[in-house]
């Protein structure tokens, strides 16, 4: 009898311990779930705070990180290159790495035209026949083409293409760094029209050209893609695609913006093409009711400005993604000479004044500088810029 009671008591105690252990485990699991929920909410709050901070935070001053004194920059142009910037004018070109002038080459040019891609820069005097190629170490090649140069582009491996002009025909030729001719494409003006603009892909294997023809007093524009790869040799005239539904809409600008996208800008249209396949295809045609004034773009976005009303000083700014979606639409009363993109923001500036407006319409930065601005170039860090005046180049950070 005693043994049975003792045994029953042991069972009861065992069950109680199991129950207590289970309750502790449930409580521990509940505590863990609660802790995880609190942590998740905390992370979401931080992410929301960062999102709101980045969207609405405004900067009202700047600090100078470093500066390089320059001789007068009047009549000079600047382009990002290497770690810093290249300065060029009618009488010479120089590369500044942020601390000093690395190399300086003198020449005489009436109308220098420049293109940069990757580690290479090409420069030529418009309507002449010579192209000079540079890298960060200095001059690395000189190329002589067949006819006077109208436009040039350089690819990432140093291949240079030049649009050239003679009386009744135009030529697009491509050369390697040693000056060997890789491609020579002739276009008769009476047959294909006048090439308004061309662009070479980063790898140098594709080219797009905008042609303008006049038939019976009517303008007709078309955009043609050429394939210079091995596959292109099997295509008629190396043409991989042609788009000629622009009617009288003149298309003065075409550009490869990345390895997968190309853009054509007409007077009233933005065309976005997919170019990562063997045959380029039209991804999106964006109709613009007003006549496009300025154009700015990078590999992610294309932006335009236009006057909202004829004769009005108020300009409309619109930005579209490469899928054709509008990501910004805002107005500005102030007329700016230059415009560009900085991450998800638009940079506008003239001789003295700068503004940065986010895609959400927030004016992130506005400043009137004491010295005259020659150029303002965004750097990889979103708050850092090269501020170029008549006497120096400053690397600045807005705050």
Coordinates of C-alpha atoms in Angstrom, one line a residue:
X1 CA 0.0 0.0 0.0
X2 CA 2.8 2.4 1.0
X3 CA 4.8 1.4 -2.0
X4 CA 1.8 2.1 -4.3
X5 CA 1.3 5.5 -2.8
X6 CA 5.0 6.3 -3.1
X7 CA 4.9 5.2 -6.7
X8 CA 1.9 7.3 -7.4
X9 CA 3.6 10.3 -5.7
X10 CA 6.7 9.8 -7.9
X11 CA 4.5 9.8 -11.0
X12 CA 2.7 13.0 -9.9
X13 CA 6.1 14.7 -9.1
X14 CA 7.4 13.6 -12.5
X15 CA 4.4 14.9 -14.3
X16 CA 4.6 18.1 -12.4
X17 CA 8.3 18.5 -13.4
X18 CA 7.5 17.7 -17.0
X19 CA 4.7 20.3 -16.9
X20 CA 6.9 22.9 -15.3
X21 CA 9.6 22.2 -17.9
X22 CA 7.1 22.5 -20.7
X23 CA 5.8 25.7 -19.3
X24 CA 9.3 27.1 -19.1
X25 CA 10.0 26.1 -22.7
X26 CA 6.8 27.8 -23.8
X27 CA 7.6 30.9 -21.9
X28 CA 11.2 30.9 -23.3
X29 CA 9.8 30.5 -26.9
X30 CA 7.3 33.3 -26.3
X31 CA 10.1 35.5 -24.9
X32 CA 12.2 34.7 -28.0
X33 CA 9.3 35.5 -30.3
X34 CA 8.7 38.8 -28.4
X35 CA 12.4 39.7 -28.6
X36 CA 12.5 38.9 -32.3
X37 CA 9.4 41.0 -32.8
X38 CA 10.9 43.9 -30.9
X39 CA 14.2 43.7 -32.9
X40 CA 12.2 43.5 -36.2
X41 CA 10.2 46.6 -35.2
X42 CA 13.4 48.4 -34.1
X43 CA 15.1 47.6 -37.5
X44 CA 12.1 48.7 -39.4
X45 CA 12.0 52.0 -37.4
X46 CA 15.7 52.6 -38.2
X47 CA 15.2 51.8 -41.9
X48 CA 12.1 54.1 -42.0
X49 CA 14.1 56.8 -40.2
X50 CA 17.0 56.4 -42.7
X51 CA 14.5 56.5 -45.6
X52 CA 12.8 59.6 -44.4
X53 CA 16.2 61.2 -43.6
X54 CA 17.6 60.5 -47.1
X55 CA 14.4 61.7 -48.7
X56 CA 13.8 64.9 -46.8
X57 CA 17.1 65.9 -45.3
X58 CA 18.5 69.2 -46.7
X59 CA 22.0 70.5 -46.9
X60 CA 22.8 74.2 -46.6
X61 CA 26.6 74.5 -46.5
X62 CA 29.8 72.7 -47.7
X63 CA 33.3 72.1 -46.6
X64 CA 36.5 71.9 -48.7
X65 CA 38.2 68.5 -48.5
X66 CA 41.1 69.4 -50.7
X67 CA 42.0 72.0 -53.4
X68 CA 44.4 72.4 -56.3
X69 CA 45.4 75.9 -57.5
X70 CA 45.2 76.4 -61.3
X71 CA 46.1 78.9 -63.8
X72 CA 43.1 80.7 -65.3
X73 CA 40.5 78.2 -66.3
X74 CA 38.7 80.7 -68.5
X75 CA 37.7 79.1 -71.9
X76 CA 38.6 75.6 -70.5
X77 CA 36.3 72.5 -70.3
X78 CA 36.5 69.7 -67.7
X79 CA 35.5 66.1 -67.9
X80 CA 35.8 63.4 -65.2
X81 CA 38.7 61.1 -65.9
X82 CA 40.7 58.5 -63.8
X83 CA 40.7 59.5 -60.1
X84 CA 39.9 63.2 -60.8
X85 CA 39.5 65.3 -63.9
X86 CA 40.9 66.4 -67.2
X87 CA 41.1 70.0 -68.2
X88 CA 41.2 70.9 -71.9
X89 CA 41.1 74.0 -74.1
X90 CA 42.2 75.3 -77.5
X91 CA 45.9 75.2 -76.6
X92 CA 46.3 72.1 -74.4
X93 CA 45.1 69.3 -72.2
X94 CA 46.1 68.2 -68.7
X95 CA 45.2 65.5 -66.2
X96 CA 44.8 66.5 -62.5
X97 CA 44.7 63.6 -60.0
X98 CA 43.5 65.7 -57.0
X99 CA 46.8 66.9 -55.7
X100 CA 48.9 67.9 -58.8
X101 CA 49.0 68.1 -62.6
X102 CA 50.1 64.6 -63.7
X103 CA 50.7 65.4 -67.3
X104 CA 50.2 68.4 -69.5
X105 CA 50.2 68.3 -73.4
X106 CA 50.2 71.4 -75.5
X107 CA 48.6 71.6 -79.0
X108 CA 46.6 74.1 -81.1
X109 CA 43.0 73.3 -81.8
X110 CA 40.2 75.5 -83.0
X111 CA 37.3 73.3 -81.8
X112 CA 38.5 70.4 -79.6
X113 CA 36.0 67.5 -79.2
X114 CA 36.5 64.9 -76.4
X115 CA 35.2 61.5 -75.4
X116 CA 36.0 59.4 -72.3
X117 CA 35.3 55.7 -71.7
X118 CA 36.9 53.7 -68.9
X119 CA 40.7 54.2 -68.8
X120 CA 40.9 56.1 -72.1
X121 CA 40.3 59.6 -73.5
X122 CA 40.3 60.7 -77.1
X123 CA 40.5 64.3 -78.4
X124 CA 40.5 65.7 -81.9
X125 CA 40.1 69.1 -83.5
X126 CA 36.8 69.2 -85.4
X127 CA 37.1 69.1 -89.2
X128 CA 40.7 67.8 -89.1
X129 CA 42.1 64.3 -89.4
X130 CA 44.1 63.5 -86.3
X131 CA 43.0 61.9 -83.0
X132 CA 45.1 61.8 -79.8
X133 CA 44.4 59.1 -77.3
X134 CA 45.4 59.3 -73.6
X135 CA 45.3 57.2 -70.5
X136 CA 46.2 58.1 -66.9
X137 CA 49.9 57.9 -67.7
X138 CA 49.6 60.4 -70.6
X139 CA 49.6 60.2 -74.4
X140 CA 49.4 56.6 -75.7
X141 CA 48.6 56.9 -79.4
X142 CA 47.9 59.2 -82.4
X143 CA 45.4 58.1 -85.1
X144 CA 45.1 59.7 -88.5
X145 CA 41.7 59.1 -90.2
X146 CA 40.7 59.4 -93.9
X147 CA 38.4 62.5 -93.8
X148 CA 37.6 65.5 -91.6
X149 CA 36.2 64.5 -88.2
X150 CA 32.7 65.6 -87.2
X151 CA 32.3 63.5 -84.1
X152 CA 34.3 60.8 -82.2
X153 CA 33.8 58.2 -79.5
X154 CA 36.2 55.8 -77.7
X155 CA 35.4 52.4 -76.3
X156 CA 36.7 50.9 -73.0
X157 CA 39.5 48.9 -74.6
X158 CA 40.8 52.0 -76.6
X159 CA 39.0 51.4 -79.9
X160 CA 38.2 54.8 -81.4
X161 CA 35.4 55.5 -83.9
X162 CA 35.1 58.7 -85.9
X163 CA 32.2 60.1 -87.9
X164 CA 33.8 61.8 -90.9
X165 CA 32.5 64.0 -93.7
X166 CA 33.2 64.7 -97.3
X167 CA 31.1 66.4 -100.0
X168 CA 28.6 63.7 -100.9
X169 CA 29.2 61.0 -98.4
X170 CA 29.9 60.3 -94.7
X171 CA 32.2 57.7 -93.2
X172 CA 32.3 56.0 -89.9
X173 CA 35.7 54.4 -89.2
X174 CA 37.1 52.6 -86.2
X175 CA 40.8 52.2 -85.3
X176 CA 42.7 50.4 -82.6
X177 CA 45.4 52.1 -80.4
X178 CA 48.1 51.3 -83.0
X179 CA 46.2 53.1 -85.7
X180 CA 45.0 50.0 -87.6
X181 CA 41.7 50.5 -89.3
X182 CA 39.1 48.0 -88.0
X183 CA 36.0 49.3 -89.7
X184 CA 35.1 51.6 -92.6
X185 CA 31.5 52.3 -93.3
X186 CA 30.4 54.6 -96.1
X187 CA 27.0 56.3 -96.1
X188 CA 25.8 58.2 -99.2
X189 CA 23.8 61.3 -98.2
X190 CA 21.4 60.8 -101.2
X191 CA 20.6 57.3 -100.1
X192 CA 20.6 57.1 -96.3
X193 CA 20.5 60.8 -95.4
X194 CA 22.8 62.8 -93.2
X195 CA 24.1 61.2 -89.9
X196 CA 23.1 63.6 -87.1
X197 CA 24.7 61.6 -84.3
X198 CA 26.3 58.3 -83.5
X199 CA 27.3 56.3 -80.5
X200 CA 29.7 53.4 -80.0
X201 CA 29.0 50.7 -77.4
X202 CA 31.4 50.3 -74.5
X203 CA 32.9 47.1 -75.9
X204 CA 33.2 48.7 -79.4
X205 CA 31.1 45.9 -81.0
X206 CA 27.9 47.9 -81.6
X207 CA 27.1 51.3 -83.1
X208 CA 23.9 53.3 -83.4
X209 CA 23.4 56.1 -85.9
X210 CA 20.7 58.7 -86.3
X211 CA 20.1 59.6 -90.0
X212 CA 18.1 62.5 -91.3
X213 CA 16.9 62.5 -94.9
X214 CA 14.8 65.0 -96.8
X215 CA 12.4 63.7 -99.4
X216 CA 10.3 66.2 -101.4
X217 CA 10.8 68.7 -98.7
X218 CA 9.7 66.4 -95.9
X219 CA 12.1 65.3 -93.1
X220 CA 12.4 61.6 -92.3
X221 CA 14.5 60.3 -89.4
X222 CA 15.7 56.8 -88.7
X223 CA 17.9 55.1 -86.1
X224 CA 20.1 52.3 -87.3
X225 CA 22.1 49.7 -85.3
X226 CA 25.3 48.1 -86.6
X227 CA 26.9 44.9 -85.4
X228 CA 30.7 44.8 -85.8
X229 CA 31.0 41.3 -84.1
X230 CA 31.5 38.1 -86.0
X231 CA 27.8 37.7 -86.2
X232 CA 27.5 41.0 -87.9
X233 CA 29.5 40.0 -90.8
X234 CA 26.6 37.7 -91.9
X235 CA 24.2 40.6 -91.9
X236 CA 23.6 42.9 -94.8
X237 CA 25.8 46.0 -94.4
X238 CA 26.3 44.8 -90.8
X239 CA 22.9 46.3 -89.9
X240 CA 21.3 44.5 -86.9
X241 CA 18.2 46.6 -86.5
X242 CA 16.5 49.7 -88.0
X243 CA 13.8 52.0 -86.6
X244 CA 12.2 54.5 -89.0
X245 CA 8.9 55.4 -87.5
X246 CA 9.9 58.8 -86.3
X247 CA 8.2 60.6 -89.2
X248 CA 9.3 64.3 -89.1
X249 CA 10.5 64.0 -85.5
X250 CA 14.2 64.9 -85.8
X251 CA 16.5 62.7 -83.5
X252 CA 19.7 64.7 -82.8
X253 CA 21.1 62.5 -80.0
X254 CA 21.7 58.8 -79.6
X255 CA 23.7 57.1 -76.9
X256 CA 24.6 53.7 -75.4
X257 CA 24.1 54.2 -71.7
X258 CA 25.1 50.7 -70.6
X259 CA 25.8 47.2 -72.0
X260 CA 22.1 46.5 -72.1
X261 CA 20.4 49.9 -72.9
X262 CA 20.6 52.6 -75.5
X263 CA 18.6 55.8 -75.8
X264 CA 17.6 58.0 -78.7
X265 CA 16.3 61.5 -78.1
X266 CA 14.0 63.3 -80.6
X267 CA 12.4 66.7 -80.5
X268 CA 9.3 65.2 -78.9
X269 CA 10.2 61.6 -78.1
X270 CA 12.5 59.4 -75.9
X271 CA 13.2 55.9 -77.3
X272 CA 14.7 53.3 -75.0
X273 CA 16.2 50.2 -76.6
X274 CA 17.3 46.8 -75.3
X275 CA 20.7 46.1 -76.8
X276 CA 22.0 43.1 -74.9
X277 CA 20.8 40.5 -77.5
X278 CA 21.8 39.8 -81.0
X279 CA 19.1 42.1 -82.3
X280 CA 18.3 45.4 -80.6
X281 CA 14.6 46.0 -79.8
X282 CA 12.6 49.0 -78.9
X283 CA 11.6 48.7 -75.2
X284 CA 9.7 52.0 -74.8
X285 CA 8.7 55.1 -76.8
X286 CA 7.9 58.0 -74.5
X287 CA 6.0 60.8 -76.3
X288 CA 6.7 64.3 -75.1
X289 CA 4.0 67.0 -76.0
X290 CA 6.5 69.9 -75.7
X291 CA 9.7 70.4 -77.6
X292 CA 12.7 68.9 -75.6
X293 CA 15.3 71.5 -74.6
X294 CA 18.1 69.9 -72.5
X295 CA 18.9 66.2 -72.1
X296 CA 20.8 64.5 -69.3
X297 CA 21.3 60.8 -68.6
X298 CA 23.2 58.0 -67.0
X299 CA 23.0 54.2 -67.1
X300 CA 19.8 54.2 -64.9
X301 CA 17.8 57.3 -65.9
X302 CA 17.2 59.7 -68.7
X303 CA 16.1 63.3 -68.0
X304 CA 14.8 66.2 -70.1
X305 CA 13.8 69.8 -69.7
X306 CA 11.3 71.9 -71.7
X307 CA 9.5 75.2 -71.5
X308 CA 6.0 74.7 -70.0
X309 CA 4.6 77.5 -72.3
X310 CA 6.1 79.2 -75.3
X311 CA 8.2 82.1 -74.2
X312 CA 7.9 81.2 -70.6
X313 CA 10.9 81.3 -68.3
X314 CA 9.5 78.4 -66.2
X315 CA 11.0 75.0 -67.2
X316 CA 9.7 71.5 -66.6
X317 CA 12.1 68.8 -65.5
X318 CA 11.1 65.2 -66.1
X319 CA 13.2 62.0 -65.4
X320 CA 12.4 58.5 -66.6
X321 CA 13.8 55.1 -65.6
X322 CA 15.2 52.8 -68.3
X323 CA 12.0 50.9 -68.1
X324 CA 10.1 54.0 -69.3
X325 CA 8.6 54.8 -65.9
X326 CA 8.4 58.5 -64.9
X327 CA 10.3 59.0 -61.6
X328 CA 10.3 62.8 -61.4
X329 CA 8.3 65.7 -62.7
X330 CA 8.9 69.2 -61.3
X331 CA 9.1 72.8 -62.3
X332 CA 11.8 75.5 -61.8
X333 CA 11.5 79.2 -62.4
X334 CA 15.2 79.7 -62.5
X335 CA 17.1 79.1 -65.7
X336 CA 20.2 77.0 -65.3
X337 CA 23.0 76.5 -67.9
X338 CA 23.9 73.0 -66.9
X339 CA 22.0 70.0 -65.6
X340 CA 22.9 66.4 -64.6
X341 CA 22.1 63.5 -62.3
X342 CA 23.5 62.7 -58.9
X343 CA 22.0 59.4 -57.6
X344 CA 18.3 60.0 -57.2
X345 CA 18.7 63.7 -57.6
X346 CA 19.0 66.4 -60.3
X347 CA 21.9 68.8 -60.2
X348 CA 21.4 72.2 -61.7
X349 CA 23.9 75.1 -61.8
X350 CA 25.0 78.2 -63.6
X351 CA 27.9 80.7 -63.0
X352 CA 27.1 81.3 -59.4
X353 CA 24.2 79.3 -58.2
X354 CA 23.7 75.5 -57.6
X355 CA 20.6 73.5 -56.8
X356 CA 20.1 69.8 -56.1
X357 CA 16.5 68.6 -56.3
X358 CA 15.5 65.1 -55.4
X359 CA 13.2 62.9 -57.6
X360 CA 10.5 63.6 -54.9
X361 CA 10.7 67.4 -55.6
X362 CA 12.6 68.2 -52.4
X363 CA 15.3 70.9 -52.8
X364 CA 18.2 69.1 -51.1
X365 CA 20.8 71.8 -51.6
X366 CA 20.8 75.4 -52.7
X367 CA 23.8 77.7 -52.6
X368 CA 25.1 80.9 -54.2
X369 CA 28.9 80.7 -54.4
X370 CA 31.2 83.7 -54.1
X371 CA 33.4 82.8 -57.1
X372 CA 32.3 82.0 -60.6
X373 CA 31.6 78.3 -61.3
X374 CA 33.2 76.8 -64.4
X375 CA 32.0 73.3 -63.7
X376 CA 30.6 71.2 -60.9
X377 CA 31.2 67.4 -61.2
X378 CA 29.6 64.8 -59.0
X379 CA 32.0 62.2 -57.5
X380 CA 31.3 58.6 -56.4
X381 CA 30.4 59.7 -52.9
X382 CA 26.9 61.2 -53.3
X383 CA 27.7 64.3 -51.2
X384 CA 31.1 65.0 -52.8
X385 CA 31.7 67.2 -55.8
X386 CA 34.5 68.9 -57.8
X387 CA 33.8 72.6 -57.7
X388 CA 35.9 74.2 -60.4
X389 CA 36.3 78.0 -60.4
X390 CA 38.5 80.3 -62.4
X391 CA 41.5 79.8 -60.2
X392 CA 41.3 76.4 -58.5
X393 CA 39.6 73.0 -58.3
X394 CA 38.1 72.2 -54.9
X395 CA 36.9 68.8 -53.8
X396 CA 33.9 69.7 -51.6
X397 CA 31.4 67.9 -49.4
X398 CA 27.9 69.4 -48.9
X399 CA 26.6 69.3 -45.3

